[in-house]
Tab-separated table of C-alpha atoms and ligand atoms in Angstrom:
chain	number	residue	atom	x	y	z
A	8	MET	CA	104.233	117.728	110.104
A	9	LYS	CA	100.992	118.386	108.186
A	10	LEU	CA	99.464	115.193	106.746
A	11	ASN	CA	96.775	115.530	104.040
A	12	ILE	CA	95.016	112.177	103.818
A	13	THR	CA	92.115	111.166	101.522
A	14	CYS	CA	89.914	108.317	102.926
A	15	ILE	CA	87.937	105.873	100.820
A	16	PRO	CA	85.916	103.985	103.494
A	17	GLY	CA	84.091	101.897	100.765
A	18	ASP	CA	81.484	99.269	101.420
A	19	GLY	CA	80.617	96.615	103.942
A	20	ILE	CA	82.829	96.808	106.987
A	21	GLY	CA	85.067	99.496	105.277
A	22	PRO	CA	83.512	102.482	107.047
A	23	GLU	CA	83.682	100.746	110.494
A	24	ILE	CA	87.419	99.799	110.176
A	25	VAL	CA	88.540	103.102	108.595
A	26	ALA	CA	86.809	104.993	111.457
A	27	GLN	CA	89.050	103.041	113.956
A	28	ALA	CA	92.205	103.569	111.841
A	29	LYS	CA	91.475	107.384	111.867
A	30	ARG	CA	91.160	107.425	115.635
A	31	VAL	CA	94.541	105.639	115.969
A	32	LEU	CA	96.086	108.102	113.499
A	33	ASP	CA	94.618	111.065	115.501
A	34	LYS	CA	95.963	109.716	118.746
A	35	THR	CA	99.404	109.196	117.220
A	36	ALA	CA	99.330	112.724	115.720
A	37	SER	CA	98.453	114.229	119.045
A	38	VAL	CA	101.269	112.294	120.918
A	39	TYR	CA	103.891	113.178	118.282
A	40	GLY	CA	102.754	116.733	117.439
A	41	HIS	CA	101.433	116.318	113.868
A	42	GLU	CA	98.292	117.721	112.230
A	43	ILE	CA	96.112	115.613	110.042
A	44	THR	CA	93.366	116.658	107.626
A	45	TYR	CA	91.110	114.137	106.088
A	46	LYS	CA	88.762	114.182	103.075
A	47	ASP	CA	86.369	111.282	102.668
A	48	VAL	CA	85.215	110.201	99.206
A	49	LEU	CA	83.159	107.398	97.740
A	50	MET	CA	84.355	104.399	95.681
A	51	GLY	CA	82.955	101.031	94.866
A	52	GLY	CA	79.306	100.030	95.464
A	53	CYS	CA	78.443	103.178	97.498
A	54	SER	CA	79.687	105.217	94.516
A	55	ILE	CA	77.487	103.195	92.162
A	56	ASP	CA	74.479	103.934	94.483
A	57	ALA	CA	75.257	107.656	94.576
A	58	TYR	CA	76.593	108.337	91.062
A	59	GLY	CA	75.945	105.274	88.909
A	60	VAL	CA	79.656	104.548	88.576
A	61	PRO	CA	82.212	102.823	90.891
A	62	LEU	CA	84.880	105.528	90.532
A	63	THR	CA	84.322	109.283	89.754
A	64	GLN	CA	86.712	111.871	88.665
A	65	GLU	CA	86.169	113.712	91.916
A	66	THR	CA	87.518	110.671	93.833
A	67	ILE	CA	90.533	110.417	91.540
A	68	ASP	CA	91.270	114.151	91.955
A	69	ALA	CA	90.823	113.923	95.717
A	70	ALA	CA	93.292	111.009	95.797
A	71	LYS	CA	95.742	112.835	93.590
A	72	SER	CA	95.619	115.958	95.716
A	73	ALA	CA	96.381	114.065	98.930
A	74	ASP	CA	99.760	112.952	100.357
A	75	ALA	CA	98.339	109.407	100.718
A	76	VAL	CA	95.101	107.469	100.564
A	77	LEU	CA	93.697	105.270	103.263
A	78	MET	CA	91.078	102.744	102.076
A	79	GLY	CA	88.722	100.341	103.768
A	80	SER	CA	87.542	97.858	101.151
A	81	ILE	CA	84.979	97.794	98.440
A	82	GLY	CA	82.376	95.387	97.040
A	83	GLY	CA	79.295	93.492	98.375
A	84	ASN	CA	78.025	90.034	98.361
A	85	THR	CA	78.824	88.758	94.783
A	86	SER	CA	75.817	86.441	94.696
A	87	THR	CA	73.139	88.682	95.965
A	88	SER	CA	74.143	92.340	95.531
A	89	PRO	CA	72.579	94.217	92.567
A	90	TRP	CA	76.073	95.721	91.940
A	91	TYR	CA	77.004	92.306	90.419
A	92	LYS	CA	74.196	92.328	87.848
A	93	LEU	CA	75.978	95.203	86.239
A	94	GLU	CA	78.542	94.617	83.389
A	95	PRO	CA	82.102	94.011	84.800
A	96	SER	CA	83.399	97.480	83.940
A	97	LYS	CA	80.612	99.075	86.116
A	98	ARG	CA	80.987	96.826	89.181
A	99	PRO	CA	82.687	97.879	92.421
A	100	GLU	CA	86.028	96.152	91.740
A	101	ALA	CA	86.402	98.215	88.589
A	102	GLY	CA	86.808	101.238	90.860
A	103	LEU	CA	89.827	99.673	92.501
A	104	LEU	CA	91.517	98.795	89.226
A	105	GLY	CA	90.705	102.270	87.898
A	106	ILE	CA	92.211	104.104	90.827
A	107	ARG	CA	95.425	101.943	90.859
A	108	LYS	CA	95.804	102.767	87.241
A	109	ALA	CA	95.021	106.536	87.564
A	110	LEU	CA	97.545	106.781	90.376
A	111	ASN	CA	100.208	104.681	88.589
A	112	LEU	CA	100.561	102.359	91.675
A	113	PHE	CA	103.137	99.871	90.462
A	114	ALA	CA	104.485	98.531	93.699
A	115	ASN	CA	102.359	96.382	96.044
A	116	LEU	CA	103.691	95.675	99.509
A	117	ARG	CA	102.205	92.957	101.647
A	118	PRO	CA	103.821	92.102	104.962
A	119	ALA	CA	103.266	88.705	106.460
A	120	TYR	CA	104.020	88.627	110.183
A	121	LEU	CA	103.333	85.897	112.630
A	122	TYR	CA	102.318	87.393	115.957
A	123	PRO	CA	103.610	85.090	118.799
A	124	GLN	CA	100.146	85.376	120.403
A	125	LEU	CA	98.512	84.026	117.215
A	126	LYS	CA	100.845	81.121	116.533
A	127	LYS	CA	97.962	78.665	116.969
A	128	ALA	CA	96.375	80.083	113.782
A	129	CYS	CA	99.513	79.243	111.662
A	130	PRO	CA	98.922	76.099	109.702
A	131	LEU	CA	102.558	75.148	109.482
A	132	LYS	CA	104.481	72.476	111.466
A	133	GLU	CA	105.446	73.493	114.984
A	134	GLU	CA	109.164	73.706	114.083
A	135	ALA	CA	108.425	76.285	111.343
A	136	ALA	CA	105.844	78.230	113.343
A	137	SER	CA	107.797	78.345	116.537
A	138	LYS	CA	110.623	80.390	114.844
A	139	GLY	CA	108.031	83.025	113.769
A	140	PHE	CA	108.381	85.072	110.550
A	141	ASP	CA	108.279	88.639	109.418
A	142	MET	CA	108.430	89.115	105.634
A	143	LEU	CA	107.209	91.618	103.126
A	144	ILE	CA	106.292	90.633	99.566
A	145	MET	CA	107.035	93.377	97.078
A	146	ARG	CA	104.978	92.600	93.968
A	147	GLU	CA	105.125	94.362	90.607
A	148	LEU	CA	101.557	95.391	89.966
A	149	THR	CA	101.182	97.007	86.494
A	150	GLY	CA	103.200	94.811	84.094
A	151	GLY	CA	103.776	91.203	83.174
A	152	LEU	CA	101.347	88.575	82.134
A	153	TYR	CA	98.202	90.312	83.418
A	154	PHE	CA	98.794	93.321	81.182
A	155	GLY	CA	100.253	91.778	78.096
A	156	ASP	CA	98.377	91.159	74.793
A	157	ARG	CA	96.152	88.159	74.952
A	158	PHE	CA	93.946	86.475	72.274
A	159	THR	CA	92.408	83.139	71.453
A	160	LYS	CA	92.123	82.105	67.806
A	161	GLU	CA	91.986	78.988	65.691
A	162	ILE	CA	95.422	77.883	64.501
A	163	ASP	CA	95.813	74.725	62.462
A	164	GLY	CA	92.237	73.713	63.120
A	165	GLU	CA	92.194	74.086	66.911
A	166	LEU	CA	91.587	76.887	69.329
A	167	THR	CA	94.867	78.300	70.693
A	168	ALA	CA	95.087	80.810	73.482
A	169	THR	CA	98.063	83.184	73.900
A	170	ASP	CA	99.007	85.426	76.787
A	171	THR	CA	102.181	87.597	76.532
A	172	LEU	CA	104.526	88.413	79.422
A	173	VAL	CA	106.305	91.597	78.791
A	174	TYR	CA	108.739	93.514	81.066
A	175	LYS	CA	110.682	96.595	80.228
A	176	GLU	CA	113.956	97.386	81.932
A	177	SER	CA	112.561	100.598	83.356
A	178	GLU	CA	109.640	98.684	84.970
A	179	ILE	CA	112.001	96.180	86.650
A	180	ARG	CA	114.382	98.877	87.752
A	181	ARG	CA	111.727	101.081	89.540
A	182	ILE	CA	110.297	98.163	91.518
A	183	ALA	CA	113.743	96.892	92.355
A	184	ILE	CA	114.753	100.347	93.690
A	185	LYS	CA	111.573	100.212	95.937
A	186	ALA	CA	112.441	96.844	97.233
A	187	PHE	CA	115.975	97.899	98.245
A	188	GLU	CA	114.723	101.141	99.778
A	189	VAL	CA	112.234	99.158	101.873
A	190	ALA	CA	114.834	96.621	102.815
A	191	ARG	CA	116.898	99.397	104.305
A	192	LYS	CA	113.925	100.090	106.682
A	193	ARG	CA	113.887	96.410	107.673
A	194	ARG	CA	116.469	93.668	108.043
A	195	LYS	CA	118.411	94.676	104.880
A	196	SER	CA	117.855	91.530	102.851
A	197	VAL	CA	116.188	91.068	99.419
A	198	ILE	CA	115.379	87.738	97.906
A	199	SER	CA	114.390	88.309	94.261
A	200	VAL	CA	112.101	85.591	92.858
A	201	ASP	CA	112.033	84.648	89.176
A	202	LYS	CA	112.046	81.733	86.739
A	203	ALA	CA	115.377	82.586	85.023
A	204	ASN	CA	115.992	78.979	84.136
A	205	VAL	CA	113.199	79.213	81.583
A	206	LEU	CA	111.884	82.705	80.988
A	207	ASP	CA	113.588	85.611	79.146
A	208	SER	CA	111.560	88.090	81.160
A	209	SER	CA	113.099	86.541	84.278
A	210	ARG	CA	116.564	86.632	82.879
A	211	LEU	CA	116.189	90.422	82.285
A	212	TRP	CA	114.588	90.752	85.717
A	213	ARG	CA	117.678	89.096	87.296
A	214	GLN	CA	120.084	91.237	85.350
A	215	VAL	CA	118.470	94.547	86.213
A	216	VAL	CA	117.991	93.586	89.913
A	217	ASN	CA	121.771	92.804	89.984
A	218	GLU	CA	122.517	96.230	88.574
A	219	VAL	CA	120.322	98.007	91.088
A	220	ALA	CA	121.831	96.051	93.934
A	221	LYS	CA	125.161	97.757	93.237
A	222	ASP	CA	123.727	101.027	94.633
A	223	TYR	CA	122.760	99.282	97.860
A	224	PRO	CA	125.927	97.571	99.181
A	225	ASP	CA	124.405	97.516	102.678
A	226	VAL	CA	121.565	95.168	101.545
A	227	THR	CA	122.156	91.515	100.829
A	228	LEU	CA	120.624	90.076	97.594
A	229	GLU	CA	119.845	86.471	96.694
A	230	HIS	CA	117.924	85.100	93.791
A	231	MET	CA	115.474	82.265	94.115
A	232	LEU	CA	113.403	80.367	91.544
A	233	VAL	CA	109.722	80.772	92.027
A	234	ASP	CA	108.958	76.983	92.524
A	235	ASN	CA	111.634	76.810	95.240
A	236	CYS	CA	110.267	79.973	96.863
A	237	ALA	CA	106.779	78.410	97.033
A	238	MET	CA	108.287	75.463	98.936
A	239	GLN	CA	110.522	77.519	101.188
A	240	LEU	CA	107.571	79.692	102.290
A	241	VAL	CA	106.012	76.697	103.956
A	242	ARG	CA	109.288	74.969	104.991
A	243	ASP	CA	111.237	77.813	106.625
A	244	PRO	CA	109.377	81.204	106.277
A	245	ALA	CA	111.813	82.810	108.789
A	246	GLN	CA	114.497	83.079	106.107
A	247	PHE	CA	112.581	85.806	104.277
A	248	ASP	CA	112.757	89.596	104.740
A	249	VAL	CA	111.878	91.449	101.483
A	250	VAL	CA	110.678	89.137	98.670
A	251	LEU	CA	110.914	91.040	95.321
A	252	THR	CA	108.917	89.526	92.386
A	253	GLU	CA	106.951	90.193	89.254
A	254	ASN	CA	103.148	90.447	88.977
A	255	MET	CA	101.813	86.874	88.622
A	256	PHE	CA	104.485	85.216	90.920
A	257	GLY	CA	103.756	87.976	93.448
A	258	ASP	CA	99.957	87.348	93.177
A	259	ILE	CA	100.370	83.792	94.118
A	260	LEU	CA	103.218	84.029	96.679
A	261	SER	CA	101.561	86.891	98.565
A	262	ASP	CA	98.474	84.841	99.066
A	263	GLU	CA	100.579	81.914	100.160
A	264	ALA	CA	102.409	84.074	102.634
A	265	SER	CA	99.240	85.655	104.047
A	266	MET	CA	97.700	82.152	104.468
A	267	ILE	CA	100.565	80.985	106.755
A	268	THR	CA	99.906	83.882	109.124
A	269	GLY	CA	96.354	82.295	109.574
A	270	SER	CA	94.661	85.717	110.306
A	271	ILE	CA	93.103	87.583	107.473
A	272	GLY	CA	91.988	90.458	109.717
A	273	MET	CA	95.559	91.267	110.608
A	274	LEU	CA	97.128	91.878	107.232
A	275	PRO	CA	97.900	95.376	105.891
A	276	SER	CA	98.943	96.321	102.384
A	277	ALA	CA	100.394	99.342	100.516
A	278	SER	CA	100.469	100.223	96.862
A	279	LEU	CA	103.057	102.845	95.889
A	280	ASN	CA	104.077	104.914	92.878
A	281	ASP	CA	107.525	106.420	92.198
A	282	THR	CA	106.949	109.274	94.599
A	283	SER	CA	106.225	108.992	98.350
A	284	PHE	CA	102.483	108.713	97.522
A	285	GLY	CA	100.698	105.473	98.355
A	286	LEU	CA	97.296	103.844	98.734
A	287	TYR	CA	97.035	101.848	101.961
A	288	GLU	CA	94.347	99.238	102.563
A	289	PRO	CA	93.756	95.917	104.384
A	290	SER	CA	94.390	92.760	102.385
A	291	HIS	CA	90.926	91.454	103.172
A	292	GLY	CA	87.672	92.385	101.394
A	293	SER	CA	84.522	94.201	102.580
A	294	ALA	CA	83.178	91.170	104.509
A	295	PRO	CA	79.440	91.911	103.874
A	296	ASP	CA	78.457	88.980	106.063
A	297	ILE	CA	79.569	90.891	109.233
A	298	ALA	CA	79.070	94.512	108.093
A	299	GLY	CA	77.225	96.879	110.497
A	300	LYS	CA	77.562	94.499	113.464
A	301	ASP	CA	80.617	96.092	115.165
A	302	ILE	CA	82.540	92.769	115.138
A	303	ALA	CA	85.012	93.318	112.373
A	304	ASN	CA	88.725	93.246	113.100
A	305	PRO	CA	90.106	96.820	112.433
A	306	ILE	CA	93.735	95.755	112.945
A	307	ALA	CA	94.684	95.169	109.263
A	308	THR	CA	93.448	98.769	108.505
A	309	ILE	CA	95.194	100.205	111.523
A	310	LEU	CA	98.415	98.512	110.459
A	311	SER	CA	97.890	99.847	106.964
A	312	ALA	CA	97.768	103.370	108.535
A	313	ALA	CA	101.109	102.582	110.271
A	314	MET	CA	102.563	101.563	106.898
A	315	MET	CA	101.298	104.958	105.534
A	316	LEU	CA	103.230	106.771	108.189
A	317	ARG	CA	106.328	104.671	107.480
A	318	TYR	CA	106.326	104.768	103.712
A	319	SER	CA	104.585	108.016	102.627
A	320	PHE	CA	105.583	110.242	105.521
A	321	ASN	CA	108.844	108.659	106.676
A	322	LEU	CA	107.556	108.667	110.282
A	323	ASP	CA	109.088	105.410	111.437
A	324	LYS	CA	108.770	106.110	115.243
A	325	GLU	CA	105.073	106.804	114.820
A	326	ALA	CA	104.569	103.676	112.828
A	327	ASP	CA	106.460	101.707	115.437
A	328	ALA	CA	104.148	103.216	118.124
A	329	ILE	CA	101.081	101.866	116.344
A	330	GLU	CA	102.620	98.452	115.731
A	331	ASN	CA	103.676	98.219	119.349
A	332	ALA	CA	100.199	99.187	120.553
A	333	VAL	CA	98.679	96.338	118.408
A	334	GLN	CA	101.173	93.972	119.834
A	335	LYS	CA	100.408	95.029	123.408
A	336	VAL	CA	96.639	94.552	122.868
A	337	LEU	CA	97.223	91.024	121.752
A	338	GLU	CA	99.652	90.385	124.674
A	339	ASP	CA	96.976	91.788	127.029
A	340	GLY	CA	94.637	89.060	125.737
A	341	TYR	CA	92.044	91.030	123.630
A	342	ARG	CA	90.793	89.374	120.449
A	343	THR	CA	88.113	90.259	117.839
A	344	VAL	CA	85.857	87.230	116.905
A	345	ASP	CA	87.930	86.229	113.908
A	346	LEU	CA	90.940	85.690	116.230
A	347	MET	CA	89.160	83.630	118.879
A	348	GLY	CA	89.940	80.280	117.167
A	349	SER	CA	93.670	80.990	117.454
A	350	SER	CA	93.570	81.364	121.196
A	351	ASN	CA	92.502	79.431	124.319
A	352	LYS	CA	89.098	80.954	124.963
A	353	ASP	CA	89.537	81.061	128.760
A	354	GLU	CA	92.710	83.108	128.461
A	355	VAL	CA	91.402	85.833	126.157
A	356	THR	CA	88.617	88.557	126.033
A	357	GLN	CA	86.483	88.920	122.956
A	358	VAL	CA	85.863	92.544	121.861
A	359	GLY	CA	84.146	94.352	119.022
A	360	CYS	CA	85.556	96.643	116.353
A	361	LYS	CA	85.173	99.933	118.172
A	362	ALA	CA	86.427	98.446	121.534
A	363	MET	CA	89.513	97.103	119.722
A	364	GLY	CA	90.069	100.649	118.397
A	365	ASP	CA	89.692	101.992	121.927
A	366	LEU	CA	92.217	99.523	123.297
A	367	ILE	CA	94.861	100.337	120.616
A	368	VAL	CA	94.356	104.100	120.997
A	369	GLU	CA	94.987	103.791	124.794
A	370	ARG	CA	98.250	102.018	124.141
A	371	ILE	CA	99.774	104.595	121.792
A	372	THR	CA	102.602	106.269	123.662
A	373	ASN	CA	105.664	108.307	122.874
A	374	LEU	CA	108.315	105.560	122.434
B	424	LIG	P1	86.439	88.891	102.493
B	424	LIG	O1	87.810	89.152	102.753
B	424	LIG	O2	85.547	90.220	102.540
B	424	LIG	O3	85.762	87.937	103.577
B	424	LIG	C1	86.237	86.563	103.754
B	424	LIG	C2	85.882	86.104	105.142
B	424	LIG	O4	86.722	86.731	106.063
B	424	LIG	C3	84.433	86.452	105.592
B	424	LIG	O5	83.915	85.459	106.359
B	424	LIG	C4	84.620	87.739	106.390
B	424	LIG	O6	83.700	87.881	107.373
B	424	LIG	C5	85.972	87.470	107.044
B	424	LIG	N1	86.694	88.676	107.248
B	424	LIG	C6	87.302	89.524	106.315
B	424	LIG	N2	87.829	90.556	106.898
B	424	LIG	C7	87.576	90.519	108.180
B	424	LIG	C8	87.798	91.398	109.292
B	424	LIG	N3	88.457	92.540	109.183
B	424	LIG	N4	87.391	90.929	110.546
B	424	LIG	C9	86.745	89.869	110.680
B	424	LIG	N5	86.421	88.982	109.639
B	424	LIG	C10	86.797	89.351	108.450
B	424	LIG	O7	86.252	88.180	101.124
B	424	LIG	P2	84.935	87.878	100.271
B	424	LIG	O8	83.852	87.492	101.138
B	424	LIG	O9	85.497	86.933	99.202
B	424	LIG	O10	84.604	89.226	99.473
B	424	LIG	C11	83.647	90.091	99.915
B	424	LIG	C12	83.669	91.306	99.043
B	424	LIG	O11	84.890	91.995	99.189
B	424	LIG	C13	83.568	90.927	97.527
B	424	LIG	O12	82.720	91.911	96.971
B	424	LIG	C14	84.901	91.103	97.032
B	424	LIG	O13	85.047	91.332	95.659
B	424	LIG	C15	85.520	92.265	97.858
B	424	LIG	N6	86.953	92.313	98.005
B	424	LIG	C16	87.460	93.601	97.996
B	424	LIG	C17	88.834	93.792	98.213
B	424	LIG	C18	89.309	95.221	98.177
B	424	LIG	O14	88.608	96.118	98.373
B	424	LIG	N7	90.609	95.390	98.028
B	424	LIG	C19	89.608	92.706	98.341
B	424	LIG	C20	89.083	91.408	98.403
B	424	LIG	C21	87.752	91.280	98.146
């Protein structure tokens, strides 16, 4: 298969971690007989330095012409970088919002998986952590409260703020379809999270999700209220496979889910539109405090590349090969500096970013 990938290495540790993800992709392609072409483009702070804006039309065009986009992360030190003296619409993060909009990326997928080797990093009670967990939060990304009309005005002599939460049937349907499709690649269970005991938007959400479920009789569907879900995530996270939810609930729950894994450097993400196209990036930021030191953990980006193979190219075996290689490296006792606290120091070996890339590349085999 020919894979046409646009890369946005970005700022800070972005170029270091994307370089390792490319090496892993190249090894996977050579083992499984695929051909990859890459085009690197700028976005974020490096684009401000080169072109005066965080996102250029050239970058949007390069992303649109690719099968998928692999991103590092963008942004700098928000207290000291001159990028943050610019008005908000010209700062690095505006590039990210701009490209998500230009590519119509409405579905955000964030897996939260507790590696047995990193259990010590999990802040939950032993009985919850010992079972492990492997879930994926599917968050609607372009509708709801963050995109509704908002205003603040004086009513009856006092300032009154209004935010509107709007969902159209079509917006709910397309994300529900994504959730059921993704569940078919996993343990075939969807828990849809809403606040249907209070909100009209949630009642419509529940109705449309129930309709979509009829086309997926092989996938089980449950509904859960968001307040209960927030509790269940820390009480018994093993019960979740795919968690489907709207924009603001997903924003909060996906951070809660990533927190209980305890390892920010391990968490990939994907943002998809209604084709097979997607933008894949680690969940963490550009870590300017450790940029250029060859100590960043490249695994979140490498796992994002695995998600790209699974969701944009339907190459499940190849994605499994990358995920297995990561698992083996951890089993073999190698850790980047951010993971050292979750292991007994005398049982593991600390490695840098490039060495971690080497170790994963070595372990990619034809399964
Ligand atoms: P951050 O995620 O970059 O860093 C938080 C802490 O985690 C730091 O101590 C950092 O060293 C560490 N860390 C993060 N990723 C790591 C990795 N792969 N390996 C080892 N350690 C890692 O968050 P921040 O410091 O709040 O933000 C820094 C910049 O990143 C800001 O400009 C912010 O706006 C931006 N940001 C970008 C994205 C994105 O591109 N999607 C997301 C979040 C933050």
